[in-house]
Amino acid sequence: MAEQEIKSKDDQLVDEAFQHLVDTYLASKHRKKVDIITKAFNFARQAHKGVKRLSGEPYIMHPIAVAQIASEEMGLGSTSICAALLHDVVEDTDYTVEDIENLFGSKVAQIVDGLTKISGGIFGEHASEQAENFKKLLLTMSDDIRVILIKICDRLHNMRTLDAQPASKQYKIAGETLYLYAPLANRLGLNKIKTELENLSFKFEHPETYDAITRKLSISQDDREKLFDLFTAPIREALDALGIKYYIKARIKSPYSIWNKMQTKHVTFEEIYDILAVRIIFTPKTREEEINECFKIYVAISQLYKAHPDRLRDWLNHPKANGYQALHVTLMSKQGRWIEVQIRSDRMDELAEQGFAAHWKYKEGKGEANEEGELNNWIGTIKEILDDPQPDAMDFLDAIKLNLYASEIFVFTPKGEIITMPAGCTALDFAFQIHTFLGTHCIGAKVNHKLVPLSHKLQGGDQVEILTSKSQKVQPNWEDFVTTAKARSKIQAALRREAREQQKEGETMLADWLKEKEVEMTTSVLDRLCEANELSKHESLFIEIARKGIALDDKLLNTARGKGLKKKGNWRKYVPFLKSEKKKEEPAEEGNLIISKDFNRKSTIYITEENISTYNFPTCCHPIPGDDVLGFIDTNKQVVIHKRSCSVANVLKSSYGDRILDVRWDMLHDTLFDATIEIRGIDRKGMLHDVAEVISNEMDIYISSLKVSSHEDIFDGTIELKVHNRDELNAIINNLKKVEKLQEVISL
């Protein structure tokens, strides 16, 4: 009787969970294919009958939960829900993929097959198994992206129920999740799931620290709520006056993010001031107007609060590679706290939370197609890396992981095409990103028309032209400065190919030479030659001989014959040959500066010494070389140059987007620009002398004006300077910060 009661309770639990799944699916915009979902549920229920999870609940509850996440939190449809319900059937029961295909069709079977192949975790007993499982995981993405989406749902539910596992298993699964699944979720735009995976991993790996941070967050909750209400009240009034349909919600920094910042910045919980952020989510009047409406909201709120000039992030016109779109601005509240405000439409918000899983809803839009293209490009890069048959397991995993989480910058080709690259990448990374041939034969690059070495780090907005030579070959030291997984894998593959060729050549050379000297090339002979030359492998010996790093002479012959072994040879080590010097090419001639009806407004304008006088520079933001700038075509058809972070420029972008031009600096640093620095500190004798000493004598910078006033031992000053570029101005600021009792140095 008791057993029957337990069975009926289990059955009731399962029925309720499945009904909740059906209700969620019916509430979605997908076609209502309830019959096939019910069929998959009944099949999985029968297949897993009698099996329990460690928590004691029926095993079928896990597939239902995975399907629930796929439907509710990723917005996936009936094919994915069926695959989620069936994802463990082939692995855990006697049913085959063919059985699934016969009953549910090829699409569901293909996804289940992909999920079965990558089961059992990513990390095996040995590094080779690690890499192999990781390869399988990534390869499935190119077959059907839904395979990896459902695998992430599976991992999320496993993390939510990890309490039932022993501690050792918890650490393993949590570590694996943080190492791989959270970055994968991030790369696919699954922000909400990425955050939860990070927090759950943090919770199980560092439970005490997690509890301490969550307690502190709980204690400070009332203060945050008051700050949120006070900060958003004027914003609500302004948006209501504009007639915008919106809602505002608080975004609290996650415990994992707080802990991560405490680690990297070496600060305490109390020293982190960006725990609260505000998210404005609006419904645009038309989809075509949503970007303009983002800027209108920005203009409205920046009239209420002062915006931080360096913290405007425009992900609207050029979304992140994972599809994320929003406008981020940081505002100073009346309470003296900087608060980040994220402005995005309801569509952008859904894409931010569900990532590429939400693209099926918005496929008709051009922007979404581009974002999906970005994903396909990334998957293509992964496949290229996987084509290399011998990657070192850990290097392979680390390189891919690095690129999963990397921040992005936008770089331009000579024709103006935008290429998304990881922040911190080099000119050589860019060359390999464009084409393997360009990378392999790269001898240098021209960044913004100036010659730079291969190791030059690229900045957002750079225009890059790759210079090649057919005689150039991949160099071993290239691995020291490339940052992308694609470039590193291509370099390693090329070096291995070259090494194999040299190995065969060296082996033949040694064999012929020893035969000529009537010495048999045995293993013991090769061992003696390796030992004498401090080499660990026979292959290395052959390569050194081919490279002429080891000479075929009498000394080597004596070693081969076993003579003089105590005295080890002091042979030259191989040194990579230097790249051939290339003449520095002259900067390209300036483009057409005439703003006429025929002018291509999508092209990039370059400011040079020769044409700088043809532009207007307003006094609102004082742009100088090194600043990110844009051009605006005024009513007189003249081009006005603004900093991109300038408040005036943001108004122009929101109202006159069709008159904004892309502008880049291409200066030779011969021209001087006006710059203004504000200084503030505790007054003392000799302060003014020390400030002037740093600027005029140490840095040889011309001071055009200096005004200082002091009140109650506190002084304020304004210094007007003549500088060549932003780097020079930053160097002045950094040096001034070292002056005793000078508290603040700010560039206006």
Short mmCIF file of C-alpha atoms in Angstrom, two decimals, residues 211-495:
data_model
loop_
_atom_site.label_atom_id
_atom_site.label_comp_id
_atom_site.label_asym_id
_atom_site.label_seq_id
_atom_site.Cartn_x
_atom_site.Cartn_y
_atom_site.Cartn_z
CA ASP A 211 27.20 33.23 1.57
CA ALA A 212 29.13 36.23 2.91
CA ILE A 213 28.52 38.26 -0.25
CA THR A 214 24.84 37.32 -0.48
CA ARG A 215 24.40 38.33 3.18
CA LYS A 216 25.99 41.70 2.52
CA LEU A 217 23.80 42.15 -0.55
CA SER A 218 20.75 41.35 1.57
CA ILE A 219 21.76 43.81 4.32
CA SER A 220 22.30 46.63 1.80
CA GLN A 221 19.10 45.86 -0.16
CA ASP A 222 16.97 48.57 1.51
CA ASP A 223 19.56 51.25 0.72
CA ARG A 224 19.71 50.12 -2.91
CA GLU A 225 15.92 50.17 -3.23
CA LYS A 226 15.78 53.74 -1.87
CA LEU A 227 18.55 54.81 -4.24
CA PHE A 228 16.75 53.12 -7.15
CA ASP A 229 13.43 54.84 -6.36
CA LEU A 230 15.02 58.27 -5.92
CA PHE A 231 17.14 57.91 -9.06
CA THR A 232 14.37 56.62 -11.35
CA ALA A 233 11.53 58.94 -10.25
CA PRO A 234 12.67 61.90 -12.46
CA ILE A 235 13.43 59.48 -15.31
CA ARG A 236 9.88 58.09 -15.18
CA GLU A 237 8.45 61.63 -15.33
CA ALA A 238 10.61 62.51 -18.34
CA LEU A 239 9.75 59.32 -20.24
CA ASP A 240 6.04 59.66 -19.43
CA ALA A 241 6.14 63.22 -20.84
CA LEU A 242 7.64 61.82 -24.07
CA GLY A 243 4.80 59.27 -24.32
CA ILE A 244 7.17 56.30 -24.37
CA LYS A 245 5.86 52.86 -23.43
CA TYR A 246 8.49 51.44 -21.07
CA TYR A 247 9.31 49.79 -17.79
CA ILE A 248 12.35 50.22 -15.53
CA LYS A 249 13.99 47.51 -13.46
CA ALA A 250 17.03 47.28 -11.22
CA ARG A 251 19.96 45.10 -12.26
CA ILE A 252 21.98 43.97 -9.24
CA LYS A 253 25.55 42.83 -9.82
CA SER A 254 25.74 39.08 -9.28
CA PRO A 255 27.67 37.58 -6.34
CA TYR A 256 30.13 35.99 -8.78
CA SER A 257 30.73 39.32 -10.57
CA ILE A 258 31.26 41.07 -7.23
CA TRP A 259 33.71 38.42 -6.08
CA ASN A 260 35.51 38.47 -9.43
CA LYS A 261 35.93 42.24 -9.20
CA MET A 262 37.13 41.99 -5.59
CA GLN A 263 39.80 39.56 -6.81
CA THR A 264 40.95 41.41 -9.89
CA LYS A 265 40.81 44.94 -8.44
CA HIS A 266 42.00 43.97 -4.94
CA VAL A 267 39.12 45.81 -3.27
CA THR A 268 36.60 45.01 -0.53
CA PHE A 269 32.84 44.57 -0.97
CA GLU A 270 32.30 48.07 0.43
CA GLU A 271 34.60 49.58 -2.21
CA ILE A 272 32.51 48.33 -5.13
CA TYR A 273 30.18 51.11 -6.22
CA ASP A 274 28.53 49.69 -9.34
CA ILE A 275 26.46 47.00 -7.61
CA LEU A 276 23.25 48.71 -8.77
CA ALA A 277 22.46 49.37 -12.43
CA VAL A 278 19.20 50.53 -14.00
CA ARG A 279 17.66 48.97 -17.08
CA ILE A 280 15.15 50.92 -19.21
CA ILE A 281 13.22 48.60 -21.53
CA PHE A 282 10.82 50.25 -23.99
CA THR A 283 8.46 49.22 -26.78
CA PRO A 284 9.25 51.29 -29.91
CA LYS A 285 6.49 52.77 -32.05
CA THR A 286 8.04 50.98 -35.05
CA ARG A 287 10.97 48.56 -35.30
CA GLU A 288 12.69 50.95 -37.71
CA GLU A 289 12.75 53.68 -35.05
CA GLU A 290 14.05 51.68 -32.08
CA ILE A 291 17.69 52.85 -32.34
CA ASN A 292 16.63 56.50 -32.64
CA GLU A 293 14.31 56.05 -29.65
CA CYS A 294 17.23 54.68 -27.61
CA PHE A 295 19.12 57.91 -28.26
CA LYS A 296 16.03 60.04 -27.51
CA ILE A 297 15.76 58.35 -24.12
CA TYR A 298 19.49 58.94 -23.59
CA VAL A 299 19.12 62.64 -24.40
CA ALA A 300 16.16 62.92 -22.01
CA ILE A 301 17.91 61.29 -19.04
CA SER A 302 21.25 63.04 -19.65
CA GLN A 303 19.41 66.34 -19.17
CA LEU A 304 18.44 65.11 -15.69
CA TYR A 305 21.83 63.75 -14.62
CA LYS A 306 25.42 64.40 -15.65
CA ALA A 307 26.76 61.61 -17.85
CA HIS A 308 30.23 60.14 -17.36
CA PRO A 309 32.13 61.15 -20.51
CA ASP A 310 34.15 57.94 -20.76
CA ARG A 311 31.42 55.41 -20.05
CA LEU A 312 29.10 55.64 -23.04
CA ARG A 313 28.85 52.22 -24.72
CA ASP A 314 27.03 52.16 -28.05
CA TRP A 315 26.19 48.57 -28.95
CA LEU A 316 23.27 49.64 -31.17
CA ASN A 317 24.72 50.12 -34.63
CA HIS A 318 27.44 47.49 -34.16
CA PRO A 319 26.10 44.75 -31.84
CA LYS A 320 28.45 42.47 -29.93
CA ALA A 321 29.35 39.23 -31.68
CA ASN A 322 26.84 37.37 -29.47
CA GLY A 323 24.03 39.61 -30.75
CA TYR A 324 23.81 41.96 -27.75
CA GLN A 325 22.36 45.40 -28.52
CA ALA A 326 21.90 48.27 -26.06
CA LEU A 327 23.05 51.77 -25.21
CA HIS A 328 24.94 51.97 -21.90
CA VAL A 329 25.48 55.29 -20.15
CA THR A 330 26.74 56.02 -16.62
CA LEU A 331 25.04 58.90 -14.78
CA MET A 332 25.83 60.73 -11.55
CA SER A 333 22.89 60.44 -9.13
CA LYS A 334 21.87 63.22 -6.73
CA GLN A 335 23.21 60.96 -3.97
CA GLY A 336 26.73 61.20 -5.41
CA ARG A 337 26.85 57.67 -6.85
CA TRP A 338 27.64 56.72 -10.43
CA ILE A 339 24.84 54.48 -11.76
CA GLU A 340 24.94 52.66 -15.08
CA VAL A 341 21.76 52.88 -17.16
CA GLN A 342 21.16 50.31 -19.91
CA ILE A 343 18.69 51.43 -22.58
CA ARG A 344 17.22 48.79 -24.90
CA SER A 345 14.01 47.88 -26.67
CA ASP A 346 11.89 44.89 -25.69
CA ARG A 347 13.29 43.03 -28.71
CA MET A 348 16.88 43.85 -27.67
CA ASP A 349 16.07 42.76 -24.12
CA GLU A 350 14.74 39.41 -25.30
CA LEU A 351 17.84 38.89 -27.45
CA ALA A 352 20.04 39.89 -24.50
CA GLU A 353 18.40 37.31 -22.24
CA GLN A 354 17.85 34.48 -24.74
CA GLY A 355 20.64 35.27 -27.22
CA PHE A 356 20.63 33.37 -30.49
CA ALA A 357 17.79 31.20 -29.17
CA ALA A 358 15.49 34.17 -29.81
CA HIS A 359 16.58 34.68 -33.42
CA TRP A 360 13.92 32.34 -34.78
CA LYS A 361 11.37 34.98 -33.76
CA TYR A 362 13.08 37.85 -35.57
CA LYS A 363 14.55 36.33 -38.72
CA GLU A 364 12.97 38.87 -41.03
CA GLY A 365 15.11 41.74 -39.68
CA LYS A 366 18.42 42.64 -41.33
CA GLY A 367 20.20 43.25 -38.04
CA GLU A 368 19.37 39.80 -36.76
CA ALA A 369 20.62 38.17 -39.93
CA ASN A 370 23.94 39.92 -39.44
CA GLU A 371 24.13 38.76 -35.84
CA GLU A 372 23.38 35.19 -36.89
CA GLY A 373 26.11 35.60 -39.49
CA GLU A 374 28.51 36.57 -36.70
CA LEU A 375 27.69 33.30 -34.94
CA ASN A 376 28.24 31.32 -38.14
CA ASN A 377 31.60 33.06 -38.63
CA TRP A 378 32.61 32.08 -35.11
CA ILE A 379 31.49 28.47 -35.64
CA GLY A 380 33.51 28.49 -38.89
CA THR A 381 36.59 29.60 -36.96
CA ILE A 382 36.09 26.78 -34.45
CA LYS A 383 35.81 24.25 -37.30
CA GLU A 384 39.05 25.55 -38.84
CA ILE A 385 40.83 25.00 -35.53
CA LEU A 386 39.33 21.52 -35.24
CA ASP A 387 40.65 20.66 -38.72
CA ASP A 388 44.18 20.63 -37.25
CA PRO A 389 44.76 16.99 -36.25
CA GLN A 390 47.24 17.49 -33.40
CA PRO A 391 46.34 20.35 -31.08
CA ASP A 392 47.89 20.28 -27.63
CA ALA A 393 44.91 19.55 -25.43
CA MET A 394 45.30 22.20 -22.72
CA ASP A 395 46.56 24.92 -25.06
CA PHE A 396 43.60 24.16 -27.28
CA LEU A 397 41.11 24.43 -24.42
CA ASP A 398 42.68 27.59 -23.01
CA ALA A 399 42.81 29.31 -26.39
CA ILE A 400 39.17 28.59 -27.15
CA LYS A 401 38.07 29.63 -23.66
CA LEU A 402 39.99 32.89 -23.96
CA ASN A 403 38.13 33.68 -27.17
CA LEU A 404 34.76 32.70 -25.71
CA TYR A 405 34.93 35.48 -23.13
CA ALA A 406 37.01 38.06 -25.05
CA SER A 407 35.65 41.59 -25.34
CA GLU A 408 35.25 42.79 -28.90
CA ILE A 409 36.53 45.70 -30.94
CA PHE A 410 35.60 46.70 -34.48
CA VAL A 411 38.40 46.99 -37.03
CA PHE A 412 38.16 48.12 -40.66
CA THR A 413 39.67 46.56 -43.78
CA PRO A 414 41.17 48.90 -46.45
CA LYS A 415 37.78 48.77 -48.24
CA GLY A 416 35.91 49.81 -45.09
CA GLU A 417 34.47 46.39 -44.20
CA ILE A 418 33.98 45.94 -40.44
CA ILE A 419 35.69 42.94 -38.85
CA THR A 420 34.93 41.96 -35.24
CA MET A 421 38.10 41.05 -33.32
CA PRO A 422 38.87 40.26 -29.67
CA ALA A 423 40.20 43.22 -27.67
CA GLY A 424 43.98 43.08 -27.34
CA CYS A 425 44.49 41.38 -30.71
CA THR A 426 47.48 42.12 -32.94
CA ALA A 427 47.93 42.92 -36.62
CA LEU A 428 48.98 39.28 -37.14
CA ASP A 429 45.75 38.04 -35.49
CA PHE A 430 43.84 40.24 -37.94
CA ALA A 431 45.80 38.79 -40.90
CA PHE A 432 44.91 35.20 -39.92
CA GLN A 433 41.29 36.24 -39.30
CA ILE A 434 40.99 37.47 -42.90
CA HIS A 435 42.74 34.48 -44.54
CA THR A 436 45.31 31.86 -43.58
CA PHE A 437 47.46 32.82 -46.61
CA LEU A 438 47.63 36.45 -45.44
CA GLY A 439 48.70 35.36 -41.96
CA THR A 440 51.26 32.83 -43.14
CA HIS A 441 52.98 35.31 -45.49
CA CYS A 442 52.50 38.47 -43.40
CA ILE A 443 55.58 40.73 -43.07
CA GLY A 444 53.90 43.77 -41.51
CA ALA A 445 50.81 45.95 -41.60
CA LYS A 446 49.68 49.49 -42.17
CA VAL A 447 47.38 50.65 -39.39
CA ASN A 448 45.63 53.90 -40.29
CA HIS A 449 48.14 54.20 -43.17
CA LYS A 450 51.19 53.89 -40.92
CA LEU A 451 53.62 50.99 -41.03
CA VAL A 452 53.56 48.84 -37.87
CA PRO A 453 55.11 45.47 -36.85
CA LEU A 454 53.15 42.23 -36.74
CA SER A 455 52.93 42.45 -32.94
CA HIS A 456 51.19 45.88 -33.00
CA LYS A 457 48.05 45.78 -30.82
CA LEU A 458 44.92 47.00 -32.61
CA GLN A 459 42.46 49.52 -31.22
CA GLY A 460 38.75 49.88 -31.98
CA GLY A 461 38.24 51.80 -35.22
CA ASP A 462 41.68 51.05 -36.69
CA GLN A 463 41.86 50.53 -40.44
CA VAL A 464 44.29 47.72 -41.17
CA GLU A 465 46.06 46.76 -44.40
CA ILE A 466 48.16 43.58 -44.33
CA LEU A 467 51.50 43.52 -46.18
CA THR A 468 52.70 40.13 -47.46
CA SER A 469 55.65 38.50 -49.19
CA LYS A 470 55.65 35.10 -50.88
CA SER A 471 59.08 34.40 -49.38
CA GLN A 472 57.81 34.92 -45.83
CA LYS A 473 57.25 31.83 -43.66
CA VAL A 474 55.68 31.33 -40.26
CA GLN A 475 58.14 32.14 -37.44
CA PRO A 476 58.24 30.30 -34.07
CA ASN A 477 58.26 33.59 -32.10
CA TRP A 478 54.86 34.54 -33.57
CA GLU A 479 53.23 32.36 -30.94
CA ASP A 480 54.58 34.73 -28.28
CA PHE A 481 52.34 37.65 -29.25
CA VAL A 482 49.23 36.37 -31.07
CA THR A 483 46.09 36.25 -28.90
CA THR A 484 43.37 34.54 -30.95
CA ALA A 485 42.79 30.80 -31.02
CA LYS A 486 42.61 30.81 -34.81
CA ALA A 487 45.99 32.50 -35.32
CA ARG A 488 47.73 30.32 -32.72
CA SER A 489 46.35 27.09 -34.17
CA LYS A 490 47.36 28.07 -37.72
CA ILE A 491 50.88 29.02 -36.60
CA GLN A 492 51.28 25.76 -34.69
CA ALA A 493 49.98 23.75 -37.65
CA ALA A 494 52.39 25.49 -40.06
CA LEU A 495 55.34 24.97 -37.71
#
